[in-house]
Tab-separated table of C-alpha atoms in Angstrom:
chain	number	residue	atom	x	y	z
A	1	MET	CA	-0.093	0.054	-0.072
A	2	ALA	CA	1.074	3.756	-0.907
A	3	ASP	CA	2.236	5.448	2.270
A	4	SER	CA	3.386	8.748	1.202
A	5	LEU	CA	1.642	11.594	-0.507
A	6	SER	CA	3.923	10.700	-3.533
A	7	GLU	CA	2.926	7.151	-3.705
A	8	ILE	CA	-0.744	7.623	-3.392
A	9	ARG	CA	-0.111	10.018	-6.102
A	10	GLU	CA	1.429	7.603	-8.435
A	11	ARG	CA	-1.164	4.690	-7.497
A	12	VAL	CA	-3.776	7.067	-8.782
A	13	ASN	CA	-1.966	7.607	-12.106
A	14	GLN	CA	-1.681	3.997	-12.269
A	15	PHE	CA	-5.659	3.198	-11.961
A	16	VAL	CA	-6.157	6.304	-14.022
A	17	ALA	CA	-3.830	4.494	-16.914
A	18	GLU	CA	-4.756	1.069	-16.614
A	19	ARG	CA	-8.495	2.177	-17.656
A	20	ASP	CA	-6.818	4.468	-20.425
A	21	TRP	CA	-8.907	7.526	-18.768
A	22	ALA	CA	-6.264	10.350	-18.906
A	23	GLN	CA	-8.035	11.559	-21.902
A	24	PHE	CA	-10.688	12.735	-19.813
A	25	HIS	CA	-9.006	14.259	-17.782
A	26	THR	CA	-8.406	18.098	-18.761
A	27	PRO	CA	-8.276	20.453	-15.440
A	28	LYS	CA	-11.534	21.729	-16.784
A	29	ASN	CA	-13.286	18.588	-16.377
A	30	LEU	CA	-11.355	17.431	-13.401
A	31	ALA	CA	-12.364	20.718	-11.581
A	32	MET	CA	-15.642	19.505	-12.360
A	33	ALA	CA	-15.788	16.005	-11.224
A	34	MET	CA	-13.395	17.484	-7.982
A	35	ILE	CA	-16.279	20.426	-7.125
A	36	VAL	CA	-19.174	17.191	-7.923
A	37	GLU	CA	-17.125	15.024	-5.168
A	38	ALA	CA	-17.067	18.048	-2.675
A	39	ALA	CA	-20.646	18.158	-3.232
A	40	GLU	CA	-21.454	14.642	-1.948
A	41	LEU	CA	-19.745	15.455	1.137
A	42	VAL	CA	-21.269	18.749	1.834
A	43	GLU	CA	-24.660	16.394	1.265
A	44	LEU	CA	-23.322	14.760	4.272
A	45	PHE	CA	-23.996	17.701	6.620
A	46	GLN	CA	-26.422	19.893	4.564
A	47	TRP	CA	-29.472	19.073	7.344
A	48	ASP	CA	-27.240	18.795	10.282
A	49	THR	CA	-26.424	21.143	12.865
A	50	PRO	CA	-22.916	22.274	13.159
A	51	ASN	CA	-22.879	20.135	16.640
A	52	GLU	CA	-24.411	17.260	14.659
A	53	SER	CA	-21.593	17.689	12.496
A	54	GLN	CA	-18.846	17.048	15.002
A	55	ARG	CA	-20.663	13.658	16.311
A	56	LEU	CA	-20.964	11.312	13.448
A	57	ASP	CA	-22.262	7.827	14.014
A	58	GLU	CA	-19.599	4.825	12.452
A	59	VAL	CA	-21.503	4.583	9.676
A	60	LYS	CA	-21.559	8.093	8.563
A	61	LEU	CA	-17.914	8.804	9.374
A	62	GLU	CA	-17.588	5.815	6.822
A	63	ALA	CA	-19.077	7.882	4.354
A	64	VAL	CA	-17.707	11.261	5.119
A	65	ARG	CA	-14.068	9.285	4.862
A	66	HIS	CA	-15.078	7.990	1.254
A	67	GLU	CA	-16.261	11.338	0.303
A	68	LEU	CA	-13.009	13.112	1.494
A	69	ALA	CA	-11.212	10.720	-0.045
A	70	ASP	CA	-13.024	11.059	-3.702
A	71	THR	CA	-12.087	14.576	-3.626
A	72	PHE	CA	-8.412	14.183	-2.511
A	73	VAL	CA	-8.164	11.941	-5.725
A	74	TYR	CA	-9.312	14.624	-8.172
A	75	LEU	CA	-7.283	17.568	-6.689
A	76	LEU	CA	-4.298	14.570	-6.961
A	77	ARG	CA	-5.554	14.678	-10.751
A	78	ILE	CA	-5.264	17.865	-11.141
A	79	ALA	CA	-1.923	18.588	-9.666
A	80	GLU	CA	-0.364	15.624	-11.821
A	81	VAL	CA	-1.858	16.956	-14.880
A	82	LEU	CA	-0.867	20.837	-14.011
A	83	ASP	CA	2.624	19.573	-12.764
A	84	ILE	CA	1.750	21.425	-9.174
A	85	ASP	CA	3.686	20.719	-6.362
A	86	LEU	CA	1.119	20.197	-4.003
A	87	ILE	CA	3.184	20.332	-0.555
A	88	ALA	CA	4.898	24.045	-2.016
A	89	ALA	CA	1.814	25.210	-3.181
A	90	VAL	CA	0.162	25.042	0.370
A	91	ASN	CA	3.421	26.583	2.078
A	92	ASP	CA	3.179	29.519	-0.229
A	93	LYS	CA	-0.556	29.809	0.427
A	94	VAL	CA	0.203	29.286	4.475
A	95	THR	CA	3.165	31.919	4.116
A	96	LEU	CA	1.198	34.404	2.349
A	97	ASN	CA	-2.091	33.917	4.708
A	98	VAL	CA	0.366	34.563	7.546
A	99	LEU	CA	0.684	38.223	6.314
A	100	LYS	CA	-2.371	38.414	5.149
A	101	TYR	CA	-4.359	37.526	8.280
A	102	PRO	CA	-1.843	38.466	11.440
A	103	ALA	CA	-2.664	36.358	14.315
A	104	GLU	CA	-3.156	39.748	16.981
A	105	LYS	CA	-5.679	41.313	14.620
A	106	VAL	CA	-7.836	38.349	13.834
A	107	ARG	CA	-7.625	36.308	16.593
A	108	GLY	CA	-11.371	34.316	17.423
A	109	SER	CA	-12.566	36.274	14.182
A	110	ASN	CA	-14.160	35.273	10.963
A	111	ALA	CA	-14.222	38.569	9.225
A	112	LYS	CA	-12.791	38.255	5.864
A	113	TYR	CA	-9.495	40.771	4.975
A	114	THR	CA	-11.181	43.285	3.638
A	115	HIS	CA	-13.002	44.250	6.761
A	116	TYR	CA	-10.327	44.665	9.417
A	117	LEU	CA	-8.458	45.926	6.243
A	118	GLU	CA	-10.134	49.051	6.284
A	119	GLU	CA	-10.017	49.777	9.991
B	1	MET	CA	9.339	24.735	5.224
B	2	ALA	CA	6.987	21.422	5.821
B	3	ASP	CA	7.808	18.762	3.382
B	4	SER	CA	5.575	16.155	3.756
B	5	LEU	CA	1.896	15.601	4.213
B	6	SER	CA	2.308	15.336	7.920
B	7	GLU	CA	4.116	18.061	8.077
B	8	ILE	CA	1.898	20.382	5.976
B	9	ARG	CA	-1.139	19.372	8.092
B	10	GLU	CA	0.797	20.514	11.356
B	11	ARG	CA	1.577	23.458	9.503
B	12	VAL	CA	-2.304	24.420	8.750
B	13	ASN	CA	-3.409	23.516	12.707
B	14	GLN	CA	-0.831	25.930	13.993
B	15	PHE	CA	-2.185	29.206	11.569
B	16	VAL	CA	-5.602	28.101	12.554
B	17	ALA	CA	-4.528	27.650	16.548
B	18	GLU	CA	-2.683	30.668	16.348
B	19	ARG	CA	-5.525	32.881	15.125
B	20	ASP	CA	-8.757	30.738	17.885
B	21	TRP	CA	-10.509	29.701	14.382
B	22	ALA	CA	-10.934	25.952	15.316
B	23	GLN	CA	-14.353	27.274	17.041
B	24	PHE	CA	-15.552	27.860	13.315
B	25	HIS	CA	-14.387	24.344	11.997
B	26	THR	CA	-17.181	22.181	12.144
B	27	PRO	CA	-16.904	19.506	9.724
B	28	LYS	CA	-20.295	21.214	8.425
B	29	ASN	CA	-18.422	24.661	8.025
B	30	LEU	CA	-15.022	23.261	6.226
B	31	ALA	CA	-17.577	21.619	4.201
B	32	MET	CA	-18.782	24.360	3.218
B	33	ALA	CA	-15.322	26.736	3.561
B	34	MET	CA	-13.905	23.540	0.868
B	35	ILE	CA	-16.625	23.508	-1.799
B	36	VAL	CA	-16.143	27.418	-1.972
B	37	GLU	CA	-12.275	26.997	-2.772
B	38	ALA	CA	-13.260	24.241	-5.306
B	39	ALA	CA	-14.935	26.417	-7.028
B	40	GLU	CA	-13.183	29.449	-7.536
B	41	LEU	CA	-11.478	27.058	-9.324
B	42	VAL	CA	-14.045	26.020	-11.496
B	43	GLU	CA	-14.867	29.634	-12.257
B	44	LEU	CA	-11.349	29.493	-13.710
B	45	PHE	CA	-12.035	27.148	-15.909
B	46	GLN	CA	-15.433	27.748	-16.606
B	47	TRP	CA	-15.549	29.487	-20.639
B	48	ASP	CA	-12.311	27.772	-21.288
B	49	THR	CA	-12.371	24.646	-23.724
B	50	PRO	CA	-11.070	21.566	-22.224
B	51	ASN	CA	-8.038	22.203	-24.480
B	52	GLU	CA	-7.623	25.611	-23.262
B	53	SER	CA	-7.912	24.226	-19.830
B	54	GLN	CA	-4.491	22.309	-20.656
B	55	ARG	CA	-2.456	25.425	-22.062
B	56	LEU	CA	-2.317	28.063	-19.226
B	57	ASP	CA	0.006	30.965	-19.102
B	58	GLU	CA	2.221	31.981	-16.385
B	59	VAL	CA	-0.505	34.210	-14.749
B	60	LYS	CA	-3.383	31.548	-14.878
B	61	LEU	CA	-1.460	28.558	-13.753
B	62	GLU	CA	-0.543	30.785	-10.287
B	63	ALA	CA	-4.173	31.192	-9.953
B	64	VAL	CA	-4.746	27.646	-10.035
B	65	ARG	CA	-2.081	26.689	-8.060
B	66	HIS	CA	-3.335	29.440	-4.817
B	67	GLU	CA	-7.111	27.501	-5.240
B	68	LEU	CA	-5.686	24.024	-5.347
B	69	ALA	CA	-4.009	25.057	-1.795
B	70	ASP	CA	-7.236	26.424	-0.346
B	71	THR	CA	-8.818	23.888	-1.485
B	72	PHE	CA	-6.349	21.184	-0.252
B	73	VAL	CA	-6.432	23.149	3.168
B	74	TYR	CA	-9.630	22.639	3.895
B	75	LEU	CA	-8.957	19.009	2.618
B	76	LEU	CA	-6.439	18.451	5.532
B	77	ARG	CA	-8.650	20.332	7.775
B	78	ILE	CA	-11.807	18.410	7.720
B	79	ALA	CA	-9.223	14.955	7.770
B	80	GLU	CA	-8.034	16.737	11.050
B	81	VAL	CA	-11.279	17.648	12.855
B	82	LEU	CA	-12.685	13.984	12.581
B	83	ASP	CA	-9.368	12.507	12.977
B	84	ILE	CA	-9.347	10.678	9.260
B	85	ASP	CA	-5.934	9.130	7.904
B	86	LEU	CA	-6.057	10.661	4.154
B	87	ILE	CA	-3.436	8.361	3.025
B	88	ALA	CA	-5.305	5.258	4.343
B	89	ALA	CA	-8.534	7.005	2.995
B	90	VAL	CA	-7.330	6.968	-0.619
B	91	ASN	CA	-5.443	3.764	-0.545
B	92	ASP	CA	-9.163	1.900	0.522
B	93	LYS	CA	-11.061	3.883	-1.913
B	94	VAL	CA	-8.329	2.837	-4.994
B	95	THR	CA	-9.014	-0.527	-3.682
B	96	LEU	CA	-12.625	-0.803	-4.067
B	97	ASN	CA	-12.587	1.285	-7.212
B	98	VAL	CA	-10.601	-1.254	-8.378
B	99	LEU	CA	-12.996	-3.636	-7.990
B	100	LYS	CA	-16.070	-1.213	-9.015
B	101	TYR	CA	-14.705	-0.425	-12.262
B	102	PRO	CA	-12.119	-3.294	-14.225
B	103	ALA	CA	-9.759	-1.985	-16.432
B	104	GLU	CA	-11.160	-4.985	-19.398
B	105	LYS	CA	-14.144	-3.580	-19.070
B	106	VAL	CA	-14.488	0.143	-18.494
B	107	ARG	CA	-11.323	1.053	-20.810
B	108	GLY	CA	-11.293	4.585	-22.704
B	109	SER	CA	-15.024	4.742	-21.766
B	110	ASN	CA	-16.303	7.206	-19.019
B	111	ALA	CA	-19.835	5.757	-18.239
B	112	LYS	CA	-20.423	5.119	-14.847
B	113	TYR	CA	-20.643	1.815	-13.379
B	114	THR	CA	-24.345	0.815	-13.069
B	115	HIS	CA	-24.408	1.428	-17.208
B	116	TYR	CA	-21.701	-1.447	-17.540
B	117	LEU	CA	-23.157	-3.579	-14.628
B	118	GLU	CA	-26.879	-3.407	-16.169
B	119	GLU	CA	-25.169	-5.649	-19.689
C	1	MET	CA	-38.789	46.448	-16.188
C	2	ALA	CA	-39.511	42.269	-16.164
C	3	ASP	CA	-42.340	41.616	-14.208
C	4	SER	CA	-43.034	37.521	-15.016
C	5	LEU	CA	-40.972	34.310	-15.560
C	6	SER	CA	-40.612	34.693	-18.965
C	7	GLU	CA	-40.024	38.018	-19.830
C	8	ILE	CA	-37.131	38.562	-17.143
C	9	ARG	CA	-35.746	34.847	-19.130
C	10	GLU	CA	-36.311	37.615	-22.813
C	11	ARG	CA	-34.533	40.149	-20.543
C	12	VAL	CA	-31.707	38.241	-19.904
C	13	ASN	CA	-31.219	36.389	-23.733
C	14	GLN	CA	-31.121	40.141	-24.848
C	15	PHE	CA	-28.210	41.267	-22.369
C	16	VAL	CA	-26.344	37.988	-23.615
C	17	ALA	CA	-27.241	38.314	-27.166
C	18	GLU	CA	-26.140	42.081	-27.107
C	19	ARG	CA	-22.565	40.673	-25.842
C	20	ASP	CA	-22.400	38.113	-28.212
C	21	TRP	CA	-21.664	35.607	-25.489
C	22	ALA	CA	-24.445	33.170	-26.340
C	23	GLN	CA	-21.299	31.467	-28.164
C	24	PHE	CA	-19.416	30.515	-24.777
C	25	HIS	CA	-22.982	28.887	-23.086
C	26	THR	CA	-22.713	25.639	-23.609
C	27	PRO	CA	-24.956	23.311	-20.751
C	28	LYS	CA	-21.314	22.040	-19.172
C	29	ASN	CA	-20.212	25.832	-18.973
C	30	LEU	CA	-23.299	27.457	-18.077
C	31	ALA	CA	-23.908	24.227	-14.887
C	32	MET	CA	-20.049	25.816	-14.073
C	33	ALA	CA	-20.800	29.216	-13.991
C	34	MET	CA	-23.914	28.559	-12.024
C	35	ILE	CA	-22.174	26.207	-9.355
C	36	VAL	CA	-19.963	29.015	-9.079
C	37	GLU	CA	-22.382	31.818	-8.462
C	38	ALA	CA	-23.870	28.807	-5.937
C	39	ALA	CA	-20.542	28.446	-3.906
C	40	GLU	CA	-20.821	32.589	-3.462
C	41	LEU	CA	-23.857	32.040	-1.834
C	42	VAL	CA	-22.481	29.551	0.039
C	43	GLU	CA	-19.720	31.583	0.614
C	44	LEU	CA	-22.023	34.124	2.869
C	45	PHE	CA	-23.307	31.502	5.074
C	46	GLN	CA	-20.267	29.563	5.769
C	47	TRP	CA	-19.015	30.612	9.255
C	48	ASP	CA	-22.588	31.313	10.550
C	49	THR	CA	-24.529	29.188	12.592
C	50	PRO	CA	-27.643	28.249	11.271
C	51	ASN	CA	-29.623	30.803	13.319
C	52	GLU	CA	-27.010	33.541	12.185
C	53	SER	CA	-28.089	33.148	8.583
C	54	GLN	CA	-31.839	33.355	9.384
C	55	ARG	CA	-31.055	37.367	10.802
C	56	LEU	CA	-28.971	38.781	7.846
C	57	ASP	CA	-28.340	42.544	8.297
C	58	GLU	CA	-29.158	44.960	5.394
C	59	VAL	CA	-25.716	44.960	3.425
C	60	LYS	CA	-25.266	41.451	3.898
C	61	LEU	CA	-29.046	40.585	2.678
C	62	GLU	CA	-28.535	42.645	0.106
C	63	ALA	CA	-25.429	39.979	-0.956
C	64	VAL	CA	-27.230	37.182	-0.776
C	65	ARG	CA	-29.730	38.854	-2.905
C	66	HIS	CA	-27.187	39.697	-5.603
C	67	GLU	CA	-25.920	36.206	-5.070
C	68	LEU	CA	-29.267	34.270	-5.790
C	69	ALA	CA	-30.617	36.692	-8.762
C	70	ASP	CA	-26.876	35.566	-10.469
C	71	THR	CA	-27.673	31.891	-9.701
C	72	PHE	CA	-30.825	32.204	-11.143
C	73	VAL	CA	-29.579	34.034	-14.002
C	74	TYR	CA	-27.456	30.798	-15.028
C	75	LEU	CA	-30.534	28.694	-14.051
C	76	LEU	CA	-32.475	30.463	-16.866
C	77	ARG	CA	-29.863	30.399	-19.819
C	78	ILE	CA	-29.582	26.531	-19.302
C	79	ALA	CA	-33.181	26.502	-19.431
C	80	GLU	CA	-33.151	28.406	-22.580
C	81	VAL	CA	-30.525	26.697	-24.100
C	82	LEU	CA	-32.089	23.095	-23.915
C	83	ASP	CA	-35.434	24.454	-24.364
C	84	ILE	CA	-36.543	23.138	-20.768
C	85	ASP	CA	-40.145	25.237	-19.216
C	86	LEU	CA	-39.204	25.661	-15.605
C	87	ILE	CA	-42.593	25.787	-14.471
C	88	ALA	CA	-43.596	22.253	-16.085
C	89	ALA	CA	-40.444	20.806	-14.782
C	90	VAL	CA	-40.609	21.984	-11.003
C	91	ASN	CA	-44.367	20.606	-11.625
C	92	ASP	CA	-43.556	17.384	-12.964
C	93	LYS	CA	-40.735	17.395	-9.931
C	94	VAL	CA	-42.637	18.567	-7.205
C	95	THR	CA	-45.322	15.650	-8.229
C	96	LEU	CA	-42.920	13.073	-8.063
C	97	ASN	CA	-41.675	13.867	-4.524
C	98	VAL	CA	-44.868	13.974	-3.352
C	99	LEU	CA	-44.894	10.054	-3.995
C	100	LYS	CA	-41.435	9.552	-2.940
C	101	TYR	CA	-41.704	11.660	0.257
C	102	PRO	CA	-45.027	10.630	1.297
C	103	ALA	CA	-45.468	13.508	4.290
C	104	GLU	CA	-47.148	11.123	7.004
C	105	LYS	CA	-43.831	8.727	6.658
C	106	VAL	CA	-41.462	11.665	6.591
C	107	ARG	CA	-43.048	14.580	8.840
C	108	GLY	CA	-40.467	16.107	10.915
C	109	SER	CA	-37.513	14.092	9.275
C	110	ASN	CA	-35.214	14.799	6.669
C	111	ALA	CA	-33.944	11.237	6.340
C	112	LYS	CA	-33.383	10.507	3.199
C	113	TYR	CA	-35.795	8.766	0.900
C	114	THR	CA	-33.873	5.661	0.974
C	115	HIS	CA	-33.608	5.649	4.916
C	116	TYR	CA	-37.401	5.186	5.379
C	117	LEU	CA	-38.047	2.723	2.402
C	118	GLU	CA	-35.856	0.128	4.144
C	119	GLU	CA	-38.364	-0.272	7.193
D	1	MET	CA	-51.339	22.530	-11.753
D	2	ALA	CA	-49.011	25.971	-10.592
D	3	ASP	CA	-48.251	27.510	-13.947
D	4	SER	CA	-46.442	30.861	-13.111
D	5	LEU	CA	-43.380	31.802	-10.797
D	6	SER	CA	-45.705	33.134	-7.643
D	7	GLU	CA	-47.864	29.578	-7.909
D	8	ILE	CA	-44.859	26.912	-8.570
D	9	ARG	CA	-43.276	29.017	-5.188
D	10	GLU	CA	-46.405	28.510	-3.067
D	11	ARG	CA	-46.620	24.806	-4.324
D	12	VAL	CA	-43.818	24.563	-2.879
D	13	ASN	CA	-43.792	25.809	0.364
D	14	GLN	CA	-46.909	23.943	0.504
D	15	PHE	CA	-45.212	20.182	0.049
D	16	VAL	CA	-42.372	21.613	2.646
D	17	ALA	CA	-45.238	22.459	5.287
D	18	GLU	CA	-47.142	19.347	4.904
D	19	ARG	CA	-44.040	17.582	5.901
D	20	ASP	CA	-43.218	20.109	8.510
D	21	TRP	CA	-39.721	20.396	7.121
D	22	ALA	CA	-39.601	24.443	7.397
D	23	GLN	CA	-37.442	23.583	10.552
D	24	PHE	CA	-34.008	22.328	8.522
D	25	HIS	CA	-34.606	25.218	5.800
D	26	THR	CA	-32.011	27.911	7.122
D	27	PRO	CA	-30.656	29.879	4.479
D	28	LYS	CA	-27.476	28.493	5.354
D	29	ASN	CA	-28.929	24.312	4.907
D	30	LEU	CA	-30.748	25.362	2.173
D	31	ALA	CA	-27.517	26.835	0.296
D	32	MET	CA	-25.935	23.895	1.195
D	33	ALA	CA	-28.947	21.951	-0.166
D	34	MET	CA	-28.868	23.987	-3.558
D	35	ILE	CA	-24.932	23.787	-4.472
D	36	VAL	CA	-25.660	19.861	-3.836
D	37	GLU	CA	-28.145	19.910	-6.225
D	38	ALA	CA	-26.399	22.376	-8.769
D	39	ALA	CA	-23.959	19.670	-8.445
D	40	GLU	CA	-25.728	17.154	-9.428
D	41	LEU	CA	-26.313	18.786	-13.048
D	42	VAL	CA	-22.471	19.359	-13.056
D	43	GLU	CA	-22.237	15.567	-12.785
D	44	LEU	CA	-23.792	15.458	-15.883
D	45	PHE	CA	-21.947	17.580	-17.934
D	46	GLN	CA	-18.431	16.279	-16.326
D	47	TRP	CA	-16.920	14.197	-19.152
D	48	ASP	CA	-19.036	15.745	-22.300
D	49	THR	CA	-16.787	17.986	-24.763
D	50	PRO	CA	-18.678	21.378	-24.506
D	51	ASN	CA	-20.666	20.427	-27.456
D	52	GLU	CA	-21.677	16.785	-26.822
D	53	SER	CA	-23.206	18.867	-23.335
D	54	GLN	CA	-25.487	20.495	-26.468
D	55	ARG	CA	-26.550	17.274	-27.933
D	56	LEU	CA	-28.430	15.339	-25.516
D	57	ASP	CA	-30.446	12.569	-26.184
D	58	GLU	CA	-34.135	12.033	-24.849
D	59	VAL	CA	-32.990	9.869	-21.078
D	60	LYS	CA	-29.798	12.681	-20.817
D	61	LEU	CA	-32.323	15.344	-21.061
D	62	GLU	CA	-34.385	14.125	-18.561
D	63	ALA	CA	-31.890	14.071	-15.703
D	64	VAL	CA	-30.747	17.585	-16.783
D	65	ARG	CA	-34.646	18.560	-16.247
D	66	HIS	CA	-34.772	17.094	-12.852
D	67	GLU	CA	-31.476	18.605	-11.322
D	68	LEU	CA	-32.443	22.126	-12.892
D	69	ALA	CA	-35.891	21.555	-11.301
D	70	ASP	CA	-34.305	20.424	-7.944
D	71	THR	CA	-31.605	23.346	-8.021
D	72	PHE	CA	-34.476	26.003	-8.603
D	73	VAL	CA	-36.583	24.122	-5.986
D	74	TYR	CA	-34.088	25.472	-3.423
D	75	LEU	CA	-33.636	28.777	-5.416
D	76	LEU	CA	-37.506	29.385	-4.608
D	77	ARG	CA	-36.832	28.002	-0.735
D	78	ILE	CA	-33.970	30.965	-0.350
D	79	ALA	CA	-36.089	33.243	-1.907
D	80	GLU	CA	-38.758	32.230	0.683
D	81	VAL	CA	-37.401	32.417	4.209
D	82	LEU	CA	-35.688	35.628	2.960
D	83	ASP	CA	-38.615	37.388	1.968
D	84	ILE	CA	-36.650	38.593	-1.577
D	85	ASP	CA	-38.343	38.607	-4.852
D	86	LEU	CA	-36.449	36.850	-7.406
D	87	ILE	CA	-37.808	39.392	-10.725
D	88	ALA	CA	-36.704	42.194	-8.792
D	89	ALA	CA	-33.924	40.648	-7.912
D	90	VAL	CA	-32.763	39.563	-11.332
D	91	ASN	CA	-33.886	42.883	-12.692
D	92	ASP	CA	-31.354	45.303	-10.552
D	93	LYS	CA	-28.533	42.467	-11.244
D	94	VAL	CA	-29.165	43.141	-15.179
D	95	THR	CA	-29.587	46.542	-14.916
D	96	LEU	CA	-26.330	47.071	-13.347
D	97	ASN	CA	-24.347	44.496	-15.257
D	98	VAL	CA	-25.481	46.251	-18.356
D	99	LEU	CA	-23.541	49.333	-17.126
D	100	LYS	CA	-20.622	46.720	-15.759
D	101	TYR	CA	-20.395	45.374	-19.028
D	102	PRO	CA	-20.917	47.415	-21.628
D	103	ALA	CA	-22.041	45.916	-25.062
D	104	GLU	CA	-19.481	47.472	-27.157
D	105	LYS	CA	-16.522	46.796	-24.567
D	106	VAL	CA	-17.235	43.403	-24.300
D	107	ARG	CA	-18.773	41.973	-27.104
D	108	GLY	CA	-17.470	38.113	-27.869
D	109	SER	CA	-15.031	38.223	-25.305
D	110	ASN	CA	-15.749	36.901	-21.526
D	111	ALA	CA	-12.670	38.746	-20.081
D	112	LYS	CA	-13.314	39.293	-16.521
D	113	TYR	CA	-14.820	42.759	-15.538
D	114	THR	CA	-11.466	43.706	-14.019
D	115	HIS	CA	-9.488	42.783	-16.900
D	116	TYR	CA	-10.811	45.908	-19.596
D	117	LEU	CA	-11.208	48.066	-16.534
D	118	GLU	CA	-7.401	48.408	-16.235
D	119	GLU	CA	-7.355	49.483	-19.543
C-alpha cells in the first residue's frame, strides 16, 4: 500500500492509466469532477447542525471518509496534469495567509480580510 | 518549510490555532469552505474549452495553484477534525474502485458503473 | 422592467445576445457558471450558525440577493439553451416528490428516501 | 398545476409545510442543499465536451431537467425564507451588469470586468 503523498499520487495515476481515462482528465473536467465529490461531502452535512456534524456515528464517518478520499483523488489528478507540487503550493499559500491574516488582528474572528483592512 | 503531508497538516493546524479559528471549524462549516474554494477553481476554467484548460499561461497557472492549495487546506482540516488518515482513506477507495471499475470492462470509457453493470 | 418569469428570461437573453456571449453558453459551461454563483452564496453563510443565517443585516441581505439573482440568471440560461420549461419541470418534480416522500411517513424528519424505504 | 412563478413557489411551500420541513430550511442549510443539486447537474456534464453537452439524448435531457428543477426548488425556498422578490432581484442585477459590462467593450469576449477595466 502507498504510504506517502507521492506514492498515493502514483497509485492513482496507475489506476487512471490502466483504464485509459487520462484522455478525459483535462483540468476543466477534473475541476468539475472534484466539485461534484466536494458536494457529496456537503450533502452529508446539509441538514446537520454544526454540532451534529462533529458527532458522527460509524456509518456516517465512513461515508465522509469515502467522499473526502474521492475529492482528494481528483485534487491529486489536477496537481498531476498541471505539474503542481501540492506541498509547495500549500506552504506558499500559508506563508501568504500569515501576512494577510495577522494573528493579533484576526484572533477569534472570521471577518474577511477586507473587513479589518478597512479599519 | 513543511515537506511531507503530516508536516503540512501540522503547519495548517498551527496557523488555525494561533488565530483561535478552530471554534469555527466544524465539519459542516469546513465542507462549505472547501466547496467554495473548489468553485473558485471551477471559475478559472468555466469559459475555457477543455483544451484551453490544459495550456495555461503563467498568471493563470499561479491562480490555479493558489485555489488548489486553498481547497487542499480545507480538505486537510476536515481530515484533522474528524481524525481521518487521508492516505489510508485514498488507498481504501482506490482498492474499492479497482473492483468497481475493472480495467478490461471500462477501458477508454467514462460510462458510469451502473451503466456497464446492467449489461 | 420585466415582471414575469418569461419576461425576465427574455431580458437575460437580450443581455447575452447584445454581448455575443451565447457562443460560450454551452450547457457544460453554464452548469459550471451556475455552481460558481451558488458557491458565492454558500460563502456568505459558511461561518454563520444556522440561526445567524436567518438574521441578516441589510448589507448581507443585499449580498445574498445579488448571489441568488446571479444563480438564477444562469439557471434561466440553461433552461433557455436546452429548451426546458422551468415551471413544468418543477411541477413534474414536486409531483414525483409527493409520491417519494409521503407526508405521513417523513413528517419532521429529513432522513433520505432510501432510509425509510428500507423499513 | 401551478403555471406562474408565484404559484410554483406556493406549491413548493405547501409541500414543505405538509412535511414539517421548514424547521430545517435555514438559509445556511438551503444554500448547501442548492449547491448539492447544482453539482448533480455538473456531474451530468463533467466528461462531456462542450459540444456533447448541447446534443443530449432523451434520457439525459430528462435527467438534466430534474436536476435543474431540484436546484430551482431550493432557490425558490431561499427566496421564500429571506423574503426576496426573485424577479426584482434579477432585474436589479441585469441593470447593474448592463453598466458593468458595456456591450461595445465586451462583445464576444468573456474576459472579466476587472480585466478590461484596467485598460
